[in-house]
Steps between C-alpha positions, in 0.01 A plus 500: 500500500772255591645552842865599507731359763684826530263781408686755711828401344361518147357845562821627656698374203256657259533829688875485456441483125215741441227461759310206641267434213656739253192439292429865453426607145821475296615816334712522192772695676844531341670164550852446620769239467523283808823354628540179693188309592140582415443702816792737447408859433572637155804689390451656156187652347353354181202687363194295408258628238156598617229245438370550146147451384403146406506452120177519307316175436660322207814713511830319443723488810872446454638204694738729684202695637295202621456433874782293650530341842819340627412253775672274754847594372567870526721652230828556683871429507575152628837629620390806699122474527460849349168533324491527122299820480517507120301176496263620771437817298480328162177688434235683700310174563792295632502369860649227714297268722661287768520490875698677769809278494675657798196500727434136411864401546514651847172332584639161395809551716291600801272199444800265523642680804163490679468128430842431651417698814165327548638151440845522654444189715487282188676703232864419593489140383845391621512723807829665402374853566531589130190565293614395155310587184541444127373742236379440144568809289290549186692726261800692628427787259126534573388786725245283680749224569758751623244658733388165646854383565573830673177479701588157642857601585395829657239340726730217611802723557716327239519798264829653390506830315654543157512839328243637743249215460458156650703250300260268318760273340476123555730376774560155355564305821584642840526213747732677741360851474812654345344614170536869414174531306307449825577505870373304796200667659367456851162482669432518872196292587390402848822623654719295265701631207491298179729535200321531165697374200434486127644156429452511125335695219511492121323630192255237376597507134475191284741385231288662227525838673150529650496653848260458795520132407307270733673179389841655568383596849382144563843370404674764710319406820611141443862615483466735795329244723777250424760759598333660802242249625337611824689830494224625268223645716330729245458491123434836332418566137452802274176345373256216565588307187851434630380483860247228428754301301731497803210433737381199305851367440625524859358755744157346549631158599762653726255748657709803407288816452531644149412856404422624153339789319195540269225315694456243224208269575717192557726689742207642695347152528836362614499726806268241656779245445786704643589756232600797713336781307495712189430854387198598294593774256129557435512341156126558476559876522805490271321309225208741515728803480694350209189495284317792662755763404481375141120513507504857628749615238299332225182666625668839523393547863691609808762237581367480858159373384411172667815527711486782752174632357196278444411424138147481358473136613610575857853356479745675733807406705539603862816692586643222720571259214714706262712811456559709189834677449462768237874564472546135399172468305449185702222328691608276787276254682573465871599165651362300792655212692325163477564266793329233706289772661329622183577266209140386461420850368740442207426146383376605155768716341303538177191662649435850369505782751137562595507885497602494132300203374216683322448454126541807279225585253621419149283773356721762663819291525538335161709185470866569419790273404801466730833323448639368829798279570622294794881483503502128583205270441639271772515769770295372794367832627425659164359181353291369789394827663551812290382382158182332632416829670569696182271265309217579741555875495531520121138389469382744767681785324394401144855434381588227252850398607748286310723330760855423385722271709879530479778255580644701791839523330498724193313817416484402133284199583233757588574793272497273193130456568428872494523509123180695436443749782256696282229243568499587871367801686730472803791301641594345838861389522681272747869495402748217549760749622419838647768667282334403174210743459647634176457157341126565511474875454718482188236274342222742587695792354537340156 
């Protein structure tokens, strides 16, 4: 098992959600509508039907009753973060698979803070007593992006509350520290107090409307470096795609530590060249869970099979790599920090997770057809890490998957290619926008 930089932290965060490991057998308890972020407790009961018997061999299954997994982008309001429980309860075999966004976001913030404290003698490049950082924001309406922005600001003391939560809006530029979206933080290190300032931040959205855009981030760091020069001591990013674009365009040559998220292979390798660190969201576990819950539903077995309980091939996950939240019908992989101390354990981001790498017997797990989409075929994490993992697990789980790549801009670019859902046994959906679950469920209800 890969070694985590902050095992104690990960466990304590998991405990704050459910329990460290939370991998106990999921129960189909009545689900509830969650408010705010994915770790908020529920507010209103929604009854879920008891698991029904699997249809007889050869029986026709309506599309609306086929197993469905939302992954990577949790059905929710982009304005409030409230979960879309209608989408999460579309049928008895509907689940979400992702990662614990808040635990990972706090871990990223702590990773940056720890780096500053350990390297204070060299971090303040112009010696002005101000630790200046710039921040690349992925999608201002995406729960994960919101959480990561908040995690950085909370750890560095630059957070300002808005409506009871940390404001995650872009600051634009903030050369003098007078912005209202953020405030100047402070850190006392070695008997000296340093000011911490978010010099600039923006959503990395290109002219066509695609967010989390690496090229836009590369251009932004060029503008920021021209404006702020050696005032920039840290570069932070909501993901590695944008982080690596800024690192290659400017940070590497100027020896400015850059921090991202996703543990993409190129970012992990770049740690040897000065990339400050990244966060592994256990994509190997996420990809497995994405297809495993479909496999279990198709087989008509307990949903926990091969997850918290060993299957007939010996596949099982340990309770320190994921949590299951029954009230949200959601599986969350836990995150680990990847830094100079442990990056060699994460150099291959497309390696399947050993405890769940055993082939299922096709005699008892017949091949089934799955429709699966990636919201943006150009997304660095999903394209270079997640999909390659899915393509390894689909063979192990005897699933024939059709992979559909979107343009990252419009839902219709994807839904137009779901013209014949009857030819599939199950669906795995990665939306462009978290609000748009109905664009897909409406097709399955026809």
